[in-house]
Structure formats: C-alpha cells, structure tokens
mmCIF file of C-alpha atoms in Angstrom:
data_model
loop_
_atom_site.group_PDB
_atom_site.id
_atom_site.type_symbol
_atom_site.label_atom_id
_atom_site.label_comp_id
_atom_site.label_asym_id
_atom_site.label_seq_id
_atom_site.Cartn_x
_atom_site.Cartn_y
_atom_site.Cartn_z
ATOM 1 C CA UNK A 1 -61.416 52.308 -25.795
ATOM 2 C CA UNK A 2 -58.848 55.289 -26.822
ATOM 3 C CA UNK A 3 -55.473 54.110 -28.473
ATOM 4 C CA UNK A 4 -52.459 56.952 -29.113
ATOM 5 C CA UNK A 5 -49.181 55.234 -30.643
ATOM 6 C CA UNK A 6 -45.694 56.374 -30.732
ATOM 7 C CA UNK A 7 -41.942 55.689 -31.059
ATOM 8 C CA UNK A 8 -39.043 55.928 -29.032
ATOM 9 C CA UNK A 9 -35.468 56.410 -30.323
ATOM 10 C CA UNK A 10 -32.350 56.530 -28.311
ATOM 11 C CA UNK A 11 -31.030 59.302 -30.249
ATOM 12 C CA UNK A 12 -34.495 61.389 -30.510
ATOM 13 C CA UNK A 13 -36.603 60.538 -27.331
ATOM 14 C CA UNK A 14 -40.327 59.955 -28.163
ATOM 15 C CA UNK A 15 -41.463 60.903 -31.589
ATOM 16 C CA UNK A 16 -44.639 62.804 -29.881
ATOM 17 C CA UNK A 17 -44.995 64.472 -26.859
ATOM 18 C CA UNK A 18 -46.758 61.445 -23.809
ATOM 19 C CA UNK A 19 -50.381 62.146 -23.708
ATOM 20 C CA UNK A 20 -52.631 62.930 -20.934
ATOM 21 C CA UNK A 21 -54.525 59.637 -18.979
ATOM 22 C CA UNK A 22 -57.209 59.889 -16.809
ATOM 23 C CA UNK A 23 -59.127 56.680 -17.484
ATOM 24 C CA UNK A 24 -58.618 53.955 -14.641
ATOM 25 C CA UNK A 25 -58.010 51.528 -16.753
ATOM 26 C CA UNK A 26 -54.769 52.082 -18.640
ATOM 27 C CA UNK A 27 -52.743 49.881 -20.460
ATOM 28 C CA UNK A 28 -48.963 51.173 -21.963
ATOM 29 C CA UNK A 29 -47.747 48.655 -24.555
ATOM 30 C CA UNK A 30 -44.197 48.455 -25.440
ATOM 31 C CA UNK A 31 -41.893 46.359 -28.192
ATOM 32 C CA UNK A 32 -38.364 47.195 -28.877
ATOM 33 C CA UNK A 33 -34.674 45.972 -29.697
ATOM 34 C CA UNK A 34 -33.142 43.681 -27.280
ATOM 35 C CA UNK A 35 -30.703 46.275 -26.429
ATOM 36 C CA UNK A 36 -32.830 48.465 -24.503
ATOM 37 C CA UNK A 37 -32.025 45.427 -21.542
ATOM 38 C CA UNK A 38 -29.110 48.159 -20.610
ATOM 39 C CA UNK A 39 -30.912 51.371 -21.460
ATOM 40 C CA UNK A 40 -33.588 52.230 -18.631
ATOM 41 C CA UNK A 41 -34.401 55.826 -19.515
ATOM 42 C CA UNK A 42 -37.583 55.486 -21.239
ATOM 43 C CA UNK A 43 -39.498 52.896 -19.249
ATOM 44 C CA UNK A 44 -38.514 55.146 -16.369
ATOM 45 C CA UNK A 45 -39.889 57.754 -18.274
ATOM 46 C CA UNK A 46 -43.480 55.610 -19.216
ATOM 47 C CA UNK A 47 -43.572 54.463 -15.100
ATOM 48 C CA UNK A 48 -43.334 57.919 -14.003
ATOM 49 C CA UNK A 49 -45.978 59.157 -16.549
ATOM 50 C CA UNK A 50 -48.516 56.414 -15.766
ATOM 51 C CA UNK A 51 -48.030 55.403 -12.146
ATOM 52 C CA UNK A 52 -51.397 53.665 -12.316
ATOM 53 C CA UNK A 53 -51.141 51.970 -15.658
ATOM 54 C CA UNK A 54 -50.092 48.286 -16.979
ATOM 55 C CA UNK A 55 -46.735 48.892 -18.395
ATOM 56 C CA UNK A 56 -46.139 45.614 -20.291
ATOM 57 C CA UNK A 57 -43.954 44.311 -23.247
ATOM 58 C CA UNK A 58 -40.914 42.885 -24.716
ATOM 59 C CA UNK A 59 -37.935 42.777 -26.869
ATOM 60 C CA UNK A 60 -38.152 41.771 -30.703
ATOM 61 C CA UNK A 61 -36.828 41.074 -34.103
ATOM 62 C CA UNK A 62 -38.452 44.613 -35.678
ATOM 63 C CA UNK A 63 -41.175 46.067 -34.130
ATOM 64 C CA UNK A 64 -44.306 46.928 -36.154
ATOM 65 C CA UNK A 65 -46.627 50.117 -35.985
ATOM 66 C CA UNK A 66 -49.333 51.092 -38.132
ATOM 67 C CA UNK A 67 -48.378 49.791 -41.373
ATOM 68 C CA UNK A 68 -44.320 50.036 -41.085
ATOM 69 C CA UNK A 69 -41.188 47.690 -39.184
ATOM 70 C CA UNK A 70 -38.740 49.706 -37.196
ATOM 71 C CA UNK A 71 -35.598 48.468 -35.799
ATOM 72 C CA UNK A 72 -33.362 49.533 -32.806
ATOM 73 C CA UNK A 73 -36.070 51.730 -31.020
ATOM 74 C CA UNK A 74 -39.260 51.211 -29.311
ATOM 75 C CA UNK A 75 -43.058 51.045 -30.546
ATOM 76 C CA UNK A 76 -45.610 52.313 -28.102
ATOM 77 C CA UNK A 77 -49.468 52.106 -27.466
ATOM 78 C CA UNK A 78 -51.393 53.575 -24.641
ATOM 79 C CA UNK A 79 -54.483 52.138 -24.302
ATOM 80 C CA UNK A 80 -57.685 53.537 -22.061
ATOM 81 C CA UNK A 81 -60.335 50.970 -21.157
ATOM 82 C CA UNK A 82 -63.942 52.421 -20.908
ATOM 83 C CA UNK A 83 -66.000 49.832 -20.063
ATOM 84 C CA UNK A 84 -63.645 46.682 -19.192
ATOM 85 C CA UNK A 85 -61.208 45.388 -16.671
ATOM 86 C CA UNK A 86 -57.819 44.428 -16.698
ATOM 87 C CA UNK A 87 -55.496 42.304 -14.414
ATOM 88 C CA UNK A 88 -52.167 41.518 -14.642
ATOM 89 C CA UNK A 89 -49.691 38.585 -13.914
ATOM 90 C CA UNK A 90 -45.787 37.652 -14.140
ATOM 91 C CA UNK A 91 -43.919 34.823 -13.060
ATOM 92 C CA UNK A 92 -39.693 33.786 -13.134
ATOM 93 C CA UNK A 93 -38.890 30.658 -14.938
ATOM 94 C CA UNK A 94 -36.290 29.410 -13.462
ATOM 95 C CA UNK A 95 -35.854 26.027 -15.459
ATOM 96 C CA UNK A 96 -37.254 25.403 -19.153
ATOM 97 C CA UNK A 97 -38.814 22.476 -17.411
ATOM 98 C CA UNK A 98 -41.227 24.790 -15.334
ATOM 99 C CA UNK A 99 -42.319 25.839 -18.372
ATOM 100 C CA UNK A 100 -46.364 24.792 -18.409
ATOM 101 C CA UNK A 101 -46.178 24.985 -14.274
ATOM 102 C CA UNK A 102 -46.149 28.453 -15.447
ATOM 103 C CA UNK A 103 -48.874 29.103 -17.648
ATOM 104 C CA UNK A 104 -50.933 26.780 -14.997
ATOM 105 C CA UNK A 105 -49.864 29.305 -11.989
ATOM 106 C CA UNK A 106 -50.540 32.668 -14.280
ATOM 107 C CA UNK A 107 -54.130 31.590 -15.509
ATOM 108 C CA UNK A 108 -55.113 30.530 -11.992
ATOM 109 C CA UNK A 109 -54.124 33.848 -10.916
ATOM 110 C CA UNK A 110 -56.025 35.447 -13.948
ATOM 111 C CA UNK A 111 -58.876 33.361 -13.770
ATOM 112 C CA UNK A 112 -62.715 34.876 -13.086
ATOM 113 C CA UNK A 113 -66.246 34.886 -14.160
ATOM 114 C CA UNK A 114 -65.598 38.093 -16.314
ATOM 115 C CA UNK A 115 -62.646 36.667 -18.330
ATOM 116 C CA UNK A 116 -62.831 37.729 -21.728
ATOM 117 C CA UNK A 117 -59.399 36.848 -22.692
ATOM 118 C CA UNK A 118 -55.627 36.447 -21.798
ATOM 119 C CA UNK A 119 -52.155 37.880 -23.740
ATOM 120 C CA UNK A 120 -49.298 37.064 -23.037
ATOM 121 C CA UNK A 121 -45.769 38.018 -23.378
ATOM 122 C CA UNK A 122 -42.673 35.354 -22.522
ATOM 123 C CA UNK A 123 -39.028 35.183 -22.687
ATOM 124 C CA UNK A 124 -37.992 33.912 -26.106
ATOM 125 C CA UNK A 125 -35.275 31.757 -25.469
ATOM 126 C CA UNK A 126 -35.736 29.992 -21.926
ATOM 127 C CA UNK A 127 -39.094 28.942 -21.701
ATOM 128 C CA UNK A 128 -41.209 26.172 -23.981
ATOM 129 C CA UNK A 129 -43.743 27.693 -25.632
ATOM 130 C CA UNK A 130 -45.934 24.847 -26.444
ATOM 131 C CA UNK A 131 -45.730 23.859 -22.789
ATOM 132 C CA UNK A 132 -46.617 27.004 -21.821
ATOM 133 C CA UNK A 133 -49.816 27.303 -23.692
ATOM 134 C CA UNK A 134 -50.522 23.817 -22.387
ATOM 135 C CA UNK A 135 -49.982 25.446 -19.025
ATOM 136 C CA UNK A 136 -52.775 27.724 -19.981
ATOM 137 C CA UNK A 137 -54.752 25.358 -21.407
ATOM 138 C CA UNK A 138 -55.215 23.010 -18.428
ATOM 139 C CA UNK A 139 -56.798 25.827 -16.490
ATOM 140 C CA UNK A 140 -58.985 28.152 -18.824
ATOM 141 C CA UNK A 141 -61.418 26.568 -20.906
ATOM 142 C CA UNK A 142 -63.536 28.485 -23.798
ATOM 143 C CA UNK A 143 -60.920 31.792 -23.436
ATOM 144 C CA UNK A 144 -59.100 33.221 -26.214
ATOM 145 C CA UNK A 145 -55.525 33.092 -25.013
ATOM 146 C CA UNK A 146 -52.723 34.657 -27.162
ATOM 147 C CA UNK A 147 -49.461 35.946 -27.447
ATOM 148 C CA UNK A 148 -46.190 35.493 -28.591
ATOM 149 C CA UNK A 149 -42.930 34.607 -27.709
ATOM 150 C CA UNK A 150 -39.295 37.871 -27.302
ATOM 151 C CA UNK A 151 -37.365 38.376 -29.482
ATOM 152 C CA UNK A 152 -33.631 39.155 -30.290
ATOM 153 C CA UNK A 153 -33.463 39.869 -34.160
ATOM 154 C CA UNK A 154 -31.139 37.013 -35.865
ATOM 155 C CA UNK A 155 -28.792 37.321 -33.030
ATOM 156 C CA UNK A 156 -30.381 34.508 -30.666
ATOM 157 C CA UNK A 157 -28.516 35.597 -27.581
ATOM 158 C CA UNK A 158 -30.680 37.686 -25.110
ATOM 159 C CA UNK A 159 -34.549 38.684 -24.734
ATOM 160 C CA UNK A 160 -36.341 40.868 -22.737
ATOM 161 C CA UNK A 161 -39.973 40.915 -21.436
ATOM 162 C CA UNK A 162 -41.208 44.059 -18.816
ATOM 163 C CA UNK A 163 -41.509 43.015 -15.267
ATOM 164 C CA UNK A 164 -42.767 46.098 -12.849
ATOM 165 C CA UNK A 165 -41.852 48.538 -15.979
ATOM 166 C CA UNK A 166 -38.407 47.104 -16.601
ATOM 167 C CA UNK A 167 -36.161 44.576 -18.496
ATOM 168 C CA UNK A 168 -35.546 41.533 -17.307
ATOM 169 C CA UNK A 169 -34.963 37.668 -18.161
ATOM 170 C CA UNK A 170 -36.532 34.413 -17.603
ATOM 171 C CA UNK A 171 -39.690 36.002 -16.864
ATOM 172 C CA UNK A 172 -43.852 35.241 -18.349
ATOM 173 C CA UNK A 173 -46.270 37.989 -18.256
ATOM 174 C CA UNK A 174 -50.011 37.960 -19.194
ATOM 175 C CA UNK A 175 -52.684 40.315 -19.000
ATOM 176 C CA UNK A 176 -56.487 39.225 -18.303
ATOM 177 C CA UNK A 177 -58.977 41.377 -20.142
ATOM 178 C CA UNK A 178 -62.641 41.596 -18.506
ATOM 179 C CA UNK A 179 -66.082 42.265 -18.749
ATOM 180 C CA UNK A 180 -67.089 44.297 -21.837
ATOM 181 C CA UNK A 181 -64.724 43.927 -24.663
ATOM 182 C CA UNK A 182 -64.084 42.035 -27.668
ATOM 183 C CA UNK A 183 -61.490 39.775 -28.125
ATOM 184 C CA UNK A 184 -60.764 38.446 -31.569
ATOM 185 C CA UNK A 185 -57.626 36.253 -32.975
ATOM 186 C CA UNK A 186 -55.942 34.933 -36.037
ATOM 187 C CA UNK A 187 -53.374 32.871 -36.991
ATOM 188 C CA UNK A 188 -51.911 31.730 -40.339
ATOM 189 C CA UNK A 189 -48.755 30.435 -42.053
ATOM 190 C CA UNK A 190 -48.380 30.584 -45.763
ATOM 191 C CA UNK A 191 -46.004 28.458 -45.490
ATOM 192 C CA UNK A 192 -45.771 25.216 -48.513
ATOM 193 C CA UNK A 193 -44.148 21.938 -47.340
ATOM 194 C CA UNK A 194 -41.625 20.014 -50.037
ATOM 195 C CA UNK A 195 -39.654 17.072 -49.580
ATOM 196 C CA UNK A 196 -40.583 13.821 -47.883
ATOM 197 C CA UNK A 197 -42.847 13.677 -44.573
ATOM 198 C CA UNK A 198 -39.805 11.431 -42.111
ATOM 199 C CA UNK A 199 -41.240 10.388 -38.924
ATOM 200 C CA UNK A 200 -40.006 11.884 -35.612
ATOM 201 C CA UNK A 201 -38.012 8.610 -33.989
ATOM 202 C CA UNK A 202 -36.543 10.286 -31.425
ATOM 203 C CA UNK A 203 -36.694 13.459 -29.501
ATOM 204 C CA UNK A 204 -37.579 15.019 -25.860
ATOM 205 C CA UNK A 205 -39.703 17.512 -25.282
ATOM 206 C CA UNK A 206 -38.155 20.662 -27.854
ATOM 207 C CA UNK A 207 -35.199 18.956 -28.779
ATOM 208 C CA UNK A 208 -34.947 16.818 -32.162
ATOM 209 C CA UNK A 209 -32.048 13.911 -32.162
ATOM 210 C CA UNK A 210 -33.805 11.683 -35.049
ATOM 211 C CA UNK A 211 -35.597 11.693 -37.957
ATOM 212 C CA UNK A 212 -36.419 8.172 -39.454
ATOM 213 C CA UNK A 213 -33.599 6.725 -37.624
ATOM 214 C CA UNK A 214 -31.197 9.251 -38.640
ATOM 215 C CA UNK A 215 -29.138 12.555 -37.080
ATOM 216 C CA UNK A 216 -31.968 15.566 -37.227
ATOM 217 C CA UNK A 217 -29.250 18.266 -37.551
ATOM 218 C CA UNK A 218 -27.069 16.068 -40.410
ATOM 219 C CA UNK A 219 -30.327 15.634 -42.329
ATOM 220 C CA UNK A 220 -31.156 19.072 -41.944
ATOM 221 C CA UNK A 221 -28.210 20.350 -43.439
ATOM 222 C CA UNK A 222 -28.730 18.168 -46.521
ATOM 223 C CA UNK A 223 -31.688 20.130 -47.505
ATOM 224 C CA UNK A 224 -29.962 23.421 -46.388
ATOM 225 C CA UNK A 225 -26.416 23.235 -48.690
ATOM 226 C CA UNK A 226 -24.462 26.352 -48.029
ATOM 227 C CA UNK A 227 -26.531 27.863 -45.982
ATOM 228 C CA UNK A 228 -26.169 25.148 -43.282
ATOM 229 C CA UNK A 229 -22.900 27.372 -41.875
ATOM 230 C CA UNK A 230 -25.175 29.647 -40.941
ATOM 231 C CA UNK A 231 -27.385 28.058 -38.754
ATOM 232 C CA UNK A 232 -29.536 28.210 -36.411
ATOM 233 C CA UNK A 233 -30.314 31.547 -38.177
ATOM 234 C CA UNK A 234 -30.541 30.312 -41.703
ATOM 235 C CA UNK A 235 -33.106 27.433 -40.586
ATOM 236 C CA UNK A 236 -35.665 30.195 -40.099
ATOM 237 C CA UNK A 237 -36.203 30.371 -44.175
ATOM 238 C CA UNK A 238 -37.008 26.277 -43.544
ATOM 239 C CA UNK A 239 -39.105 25.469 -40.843
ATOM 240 C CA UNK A 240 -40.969 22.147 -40.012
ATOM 241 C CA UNK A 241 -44.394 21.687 -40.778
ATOM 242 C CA UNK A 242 -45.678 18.944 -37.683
ATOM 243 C CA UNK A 243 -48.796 16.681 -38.446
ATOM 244 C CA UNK A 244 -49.935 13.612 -36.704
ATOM 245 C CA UNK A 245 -51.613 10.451 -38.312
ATOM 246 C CA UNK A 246 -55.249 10.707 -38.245
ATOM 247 C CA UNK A 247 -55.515 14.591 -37.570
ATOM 248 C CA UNK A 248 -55.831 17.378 -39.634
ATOM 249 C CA UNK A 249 -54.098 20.401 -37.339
ATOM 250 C CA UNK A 250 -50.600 21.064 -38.053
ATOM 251 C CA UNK A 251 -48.323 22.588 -36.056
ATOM 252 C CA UNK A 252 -45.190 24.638 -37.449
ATOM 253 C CA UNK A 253 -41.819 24.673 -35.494
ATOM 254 C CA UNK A 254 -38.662 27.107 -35.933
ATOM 255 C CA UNK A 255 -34.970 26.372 -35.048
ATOM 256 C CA UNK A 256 -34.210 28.504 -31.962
ATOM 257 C CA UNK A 257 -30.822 26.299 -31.559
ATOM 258 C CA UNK A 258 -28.056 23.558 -32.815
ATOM 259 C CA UNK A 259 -25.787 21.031 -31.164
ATOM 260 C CA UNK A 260 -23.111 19.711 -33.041
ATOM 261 C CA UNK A 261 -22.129 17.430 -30.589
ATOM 262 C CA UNK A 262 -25.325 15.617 -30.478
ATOM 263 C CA UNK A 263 -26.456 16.397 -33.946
ATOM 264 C CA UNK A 264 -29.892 17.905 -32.302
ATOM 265 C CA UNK A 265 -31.946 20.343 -33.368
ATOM 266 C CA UNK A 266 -33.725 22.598 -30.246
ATOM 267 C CA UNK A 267 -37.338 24.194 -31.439
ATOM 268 C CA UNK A 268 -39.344 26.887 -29.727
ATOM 269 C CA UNK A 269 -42.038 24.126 -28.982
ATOM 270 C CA UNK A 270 -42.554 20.469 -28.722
ATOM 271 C CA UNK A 271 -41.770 17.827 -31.263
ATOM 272 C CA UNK A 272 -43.894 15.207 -30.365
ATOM 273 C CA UNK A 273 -42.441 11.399 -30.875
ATOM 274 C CA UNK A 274 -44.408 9.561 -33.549
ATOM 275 C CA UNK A 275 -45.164 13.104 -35.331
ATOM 276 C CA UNK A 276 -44.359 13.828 -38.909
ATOM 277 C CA UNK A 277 -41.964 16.656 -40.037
ATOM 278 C CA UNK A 278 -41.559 17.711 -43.436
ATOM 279 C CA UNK A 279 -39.134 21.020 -44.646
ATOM 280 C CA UNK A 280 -41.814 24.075 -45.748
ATOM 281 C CA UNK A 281 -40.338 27.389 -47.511
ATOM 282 C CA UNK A 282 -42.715 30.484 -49.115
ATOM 283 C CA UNK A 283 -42.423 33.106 -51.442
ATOM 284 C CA UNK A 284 -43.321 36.869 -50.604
ATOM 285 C CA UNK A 285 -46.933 36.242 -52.045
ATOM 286 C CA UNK A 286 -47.457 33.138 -49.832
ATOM 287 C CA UNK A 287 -46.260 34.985 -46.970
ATOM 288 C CA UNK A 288 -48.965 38.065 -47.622
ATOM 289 C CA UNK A 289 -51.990 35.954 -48.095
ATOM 290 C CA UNK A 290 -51.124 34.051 -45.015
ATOM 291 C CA UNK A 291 -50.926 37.843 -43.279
ATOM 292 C CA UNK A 292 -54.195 38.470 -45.441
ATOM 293 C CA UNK A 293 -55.911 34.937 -43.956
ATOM 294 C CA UNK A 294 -55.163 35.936 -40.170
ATOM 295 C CA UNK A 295 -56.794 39.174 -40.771
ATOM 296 C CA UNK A 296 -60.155 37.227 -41.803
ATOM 297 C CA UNK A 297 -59.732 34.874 -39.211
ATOM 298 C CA UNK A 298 -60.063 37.307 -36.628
ATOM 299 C CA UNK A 299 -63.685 38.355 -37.689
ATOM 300 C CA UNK A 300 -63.332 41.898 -36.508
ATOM 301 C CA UNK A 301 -66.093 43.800 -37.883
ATOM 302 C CA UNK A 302 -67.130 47.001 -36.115
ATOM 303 C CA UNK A 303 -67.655 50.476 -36.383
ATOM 304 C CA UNK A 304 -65.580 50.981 -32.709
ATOM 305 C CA UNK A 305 -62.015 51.851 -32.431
ATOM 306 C CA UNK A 306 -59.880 48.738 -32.279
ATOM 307 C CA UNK A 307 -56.661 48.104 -31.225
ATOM 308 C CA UNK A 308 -54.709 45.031 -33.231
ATOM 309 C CA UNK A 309 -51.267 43.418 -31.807
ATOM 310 C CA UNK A 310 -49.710 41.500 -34.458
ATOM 311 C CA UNK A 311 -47.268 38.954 -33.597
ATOM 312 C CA UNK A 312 -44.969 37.921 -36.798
ATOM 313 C CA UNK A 313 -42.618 35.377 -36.941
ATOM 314 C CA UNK A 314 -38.688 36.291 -37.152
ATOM 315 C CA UNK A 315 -38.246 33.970 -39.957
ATOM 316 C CA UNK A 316 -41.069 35.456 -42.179
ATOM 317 C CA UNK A 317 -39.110 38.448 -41.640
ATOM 318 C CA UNK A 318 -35.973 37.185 -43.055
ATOM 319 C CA UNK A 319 -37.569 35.812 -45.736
ATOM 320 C CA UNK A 320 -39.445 38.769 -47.242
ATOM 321 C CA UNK A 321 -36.397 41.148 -46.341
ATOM 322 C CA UNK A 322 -37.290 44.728 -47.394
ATOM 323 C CA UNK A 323 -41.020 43.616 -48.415
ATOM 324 C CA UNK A 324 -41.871 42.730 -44.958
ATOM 325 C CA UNK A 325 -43.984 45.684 -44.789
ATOM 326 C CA UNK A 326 -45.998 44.324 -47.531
ATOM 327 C CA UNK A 327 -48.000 41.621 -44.914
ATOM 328 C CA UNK A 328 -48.447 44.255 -42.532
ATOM 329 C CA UNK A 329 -50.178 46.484 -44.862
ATOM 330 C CA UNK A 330 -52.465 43.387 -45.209
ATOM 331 C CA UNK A 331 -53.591 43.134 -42.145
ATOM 332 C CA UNK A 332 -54.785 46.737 -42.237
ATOM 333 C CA UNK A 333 -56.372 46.808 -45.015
ATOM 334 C CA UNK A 334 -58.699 44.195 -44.245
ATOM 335 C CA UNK A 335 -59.364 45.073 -40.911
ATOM 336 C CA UNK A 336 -62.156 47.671 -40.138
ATOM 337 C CA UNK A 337 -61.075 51.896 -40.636
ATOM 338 C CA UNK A 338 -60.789 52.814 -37.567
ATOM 339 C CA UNK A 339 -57.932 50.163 -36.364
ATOM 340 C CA UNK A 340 -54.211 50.948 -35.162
ATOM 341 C CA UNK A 341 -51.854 48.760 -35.266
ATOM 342 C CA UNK A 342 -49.055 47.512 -33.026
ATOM 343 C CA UNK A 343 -46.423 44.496 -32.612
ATOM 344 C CA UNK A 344 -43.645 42.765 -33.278
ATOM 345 C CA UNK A 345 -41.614 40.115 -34.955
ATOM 346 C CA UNK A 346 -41.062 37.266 -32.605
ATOM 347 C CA UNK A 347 -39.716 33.737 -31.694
ATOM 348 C CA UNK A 348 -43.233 32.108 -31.383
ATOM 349 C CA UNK A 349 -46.758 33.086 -31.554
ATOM 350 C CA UNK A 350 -49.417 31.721 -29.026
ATOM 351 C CA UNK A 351 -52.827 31.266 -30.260
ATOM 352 C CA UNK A 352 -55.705 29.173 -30.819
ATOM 353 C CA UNK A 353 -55.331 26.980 -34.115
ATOM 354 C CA UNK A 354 -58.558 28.051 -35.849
ATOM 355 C CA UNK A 355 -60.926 27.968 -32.113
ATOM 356 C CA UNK A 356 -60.678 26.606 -28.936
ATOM 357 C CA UNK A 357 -57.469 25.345 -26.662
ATOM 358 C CA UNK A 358 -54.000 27.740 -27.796
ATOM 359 C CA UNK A 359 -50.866 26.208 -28.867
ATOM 360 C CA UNK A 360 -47.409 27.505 -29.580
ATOM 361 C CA UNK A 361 -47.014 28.787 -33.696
ATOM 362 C CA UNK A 362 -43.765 29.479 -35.403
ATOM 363 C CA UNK A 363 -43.946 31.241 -38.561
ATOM 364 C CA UNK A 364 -46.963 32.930 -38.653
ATOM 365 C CA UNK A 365 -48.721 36.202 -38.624
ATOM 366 C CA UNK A 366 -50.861 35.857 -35.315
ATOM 367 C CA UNK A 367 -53.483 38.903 -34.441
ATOM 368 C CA UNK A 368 -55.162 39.841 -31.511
ATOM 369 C CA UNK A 369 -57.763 42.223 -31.584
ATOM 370 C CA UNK A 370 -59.453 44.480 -28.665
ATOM 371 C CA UNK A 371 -62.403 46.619 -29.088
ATOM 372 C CA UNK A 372 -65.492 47.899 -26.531
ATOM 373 C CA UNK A 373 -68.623 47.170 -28.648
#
C-alpha cells in the first residue's frame, strides 16, 4: 500500500503537482471546509485524474494532515492497494428516521467472505448516528466498522459528503476493504464528568425534553452561565457523558441543536430513556492523553507503510483552540515510523467501544488504521 498526501487551496490549487496511478486499486481521500459545496473545480480536477479510483470524503470543522489542522481548503490522500480489494457504497437519507435502514441497506451491499472492514463517511446534520451504526451492526458481525460523522466548523448549517466525486447532502457513504489488509481502530475521550448523574425521564430517539423531571435545555443552561447565549455551539466545551445501570460502557453525546420552544436539547446520537447523563469538561492535557490512548488502542505495530484517518471531535477542537495540534502530534508519535496521517474534525465518530459491535462517539479522537502486512 503507497500513500502520497496533499492540499488544496482555492487561492493556490494543489500544493504538489497529482501523482501518477497505475495500481487497480485506488482510493482518493478528501476532507475540506463546507464551502467547497459551491466550488467544483478540484473534485473535477481529482475525477478526471483518477477515472478508475474511489473518490470519497466530506466536509469538516479543520481538516488534519500529518501532524497539522488546516482550515478553508482541502486535505488529500491517494491511496494504492497492492494486495486488497475495495468496494464502495452510498445511499440518500431522505428522513432522519431512515437513519439505521441505512446502515442495514449499505452493509448488505458491502457484505462478503473477504470483508476486512467498513468506513464510513455521513452527513453531519440529517442523519442519526447511533442509529446508523446500529444499522451496521444488525448486518456485519465480527467487522471493524468506523467512521465519522461531516462537518461544518461551529457554524452548524450545511455538510457535505462526496457522492460520484461531488458535494452533496443527505447522503451515507462507506467503503468495504478486502482480503489482505489490516484494519486497526481506536477510540478515546479524555473527557472528566462533574456535577450530579440526573436520570434521562424523557426523550425520543436524539432529542432530550427531561432530565429528572425537569426542562433538559433550562437545566443545561444552569451549568453553562453566560455562555448559554451561545448555544448550541458553546455546549460543545460540555458534553454528556451516557451510562446505564448495571453496565460499564459509556457513551458520550454532543449538542448538534436547541429548541427554545420545547426546551429540548437534539444530540448527534441516541439518548436512551432510563440512561444517566452527567455534564463532562477537559483540560488540554486530558484531551492529549485521550488522543495518546486511541493511538494504543489501535495496536498498530508494523514495519509496513500505514495509512491512519483520524476522526476528532469539533468540540475537542474548540476546547484546545490553538493547541489542537498538540493531540495530533500524539497520535503520530506513537504510531509506527512509517505512518501518514489524514482526517478531520467532525460531528461524531463511529467506532467500536473498545471491540466488537460500533456505536456513534462524540468527543473523541477515533483512528482507523490500514496497512498490507
């Protein structure tokens, strides 16, 4: 497997010259601002340079390469398989209800003997993530499924995901990997709860109307102060930490939206009834050794050139401001030499807990790494 990264800027074109690909197996990676919905020139560009490739991606809030966050352009990896397959997959979401329909109809259609693993790439803002992973779930049993959700920086208005090479919304695409590769994943918080663990009384699938008999978004702002005018935004730098009685998995859940009328609180993924939710915040160290934790978690340890797609939650981001760069670095230094690095900062990550069936994350560094022992 043969990597080459790059960067696309509206205002300087590709920072290196688009290599050569003969391999028949070709994957083209791409994260980048939302705003590249309305700018088609260098997809166009990528389609026309690898007719016969995956072209696959989305929009985010910062997109990572090697170990530095850009903003406002585009991150690139093309990847040639040596030894593996690959298959790809898309479906429109139409309604946020069809959301695990989905993830049953694209691992049916990704489903084989071979299957190594699945990523996938969704609209951030339409679709239920943890529904979608259950999608995924009720199909594929024993494969490392991962992902995350678009993104659209702090703005919470518009995501992209590719579909055929270009923009679009309401749209889930994953990629089945197959045969000889490697397929290792990681995912970790850093997150510390504080305050009181209040029992979810009432909510419906991804929206929150009660806590302990009282108005989610009312007792939300009590913990929030001043920074409650600037929600849903500010609620990234306090998400909910989810446990249930008897179990020791916990789930984390960020604020994608607000309703003032119903004093709700709308999550990228389910808050189950009967659940407890307690406020968590971090420091820049907490957030690194979380980074730092995913890394291990992956268990990557070859000699081989491997490719690693880190998925980072929006909300660490915002946190960490102009040290963000700080849990990248981590990743990479723990991972083996001969790594490159790709990704971006999203509205939910998809991956298994610690092993077995994926769920939806919010606030963590997820990784995904690909190599061809």
């Amino acid at each position: 497997m043969k990597t080459v990264t790059l960067s696309y800027s509206a205002t300087h074109g590709f920072s290196t010259p688009l290599p050569v690909i003969t391999a028949e197996q070709c994957l083209v990676l791409v994260f980048g601002h939302s705003c590249f919905a309305n700018d088609s020139v260098p997809f166009d560009t990528l389609r026309a340079q690898y007719p016969q490739a995956i072209i696959m991606g989305c929009s985010s809030a910062g997109e990572i390469l090697g170990k530095r966050i850009h903003d406002g352009g585009l991150v690139i990896a093309i990847i040639s398989f040596e030894s593996s397959q690959l298959r790809f997959a898309h479906s429109v979401v139409r309604e946020i209800q069809d959301s695990r329909y989905t993830g049953r109809l694209l691992a049916d259609q990704l489903s084989g003997e071979d299957l190594r693993g699945v990523f996938v790439l969704s609209d951030g803002l339409h679709v239920n993530g943890s529904e979608l992973a259950q999608g995924f779930n009720d199909v594929l049993q024993g494969i490392t499924v991962t992902g995350g959700l678009a993104g659209d920086g702090e703005h919470f208005s518009r995501t992209w995901v590719l579909q055929n090479g270009k923009p679009v919304e309401r749209v889930v695409t994953a990629l089945g990997l197959y045969g000889n590769i490697s397929v290792g994943h990681g995912s970790k918080g850093g997150w510390v709860p504080f305050g009181p663990a209040r029992e979810v009384t009432r909510a419906e699938h991804n929206i929150l109307y009660e806590l302990s008999g009282k108005p989610a978004l009312a007792l939300y702002k009590t913990y929030l102060g001043d920074m409650a005018t600037g929600l849903p935004a500010t609620g990234l730098r306090f998400p909910l930490a989810l446990s249930q009685p008897g179990e020791d998995k916990e789930l984390v859940r960020t604020i994608l939206a607000v309703d003032e009328a119903t004093q709700s609180l709308t999550f990228a993924g389910d808050i189950p009834v009967g659940a407890y939710a307690q406020l968590m915040r971090a420091n820049i160290d907490q957030l690194v050794e979380g980074a730092e934790q995913a890394a291990l978690m992956s268990d990557t340890h070859t000699t081989q050139s491997v490719l690693c797609i880190a998925i980072s939650c929006v909300g660490r981001r915002m946190v960490m401001g102009a040290d963000a760069e700080e849990e990248v670095e981590a990743v990479l230094d723990i991972l083996p030499e001969a790594t490159q690095q790709i990704g971006f900062y999203s509205y939910g990550e998809i991956s298994p807990y610690a092993k077995g069936d994926c769920d939806l994350h919010n606030q963590t560094m997820t990784l995904t790494t690909w190599y061809e022992p």
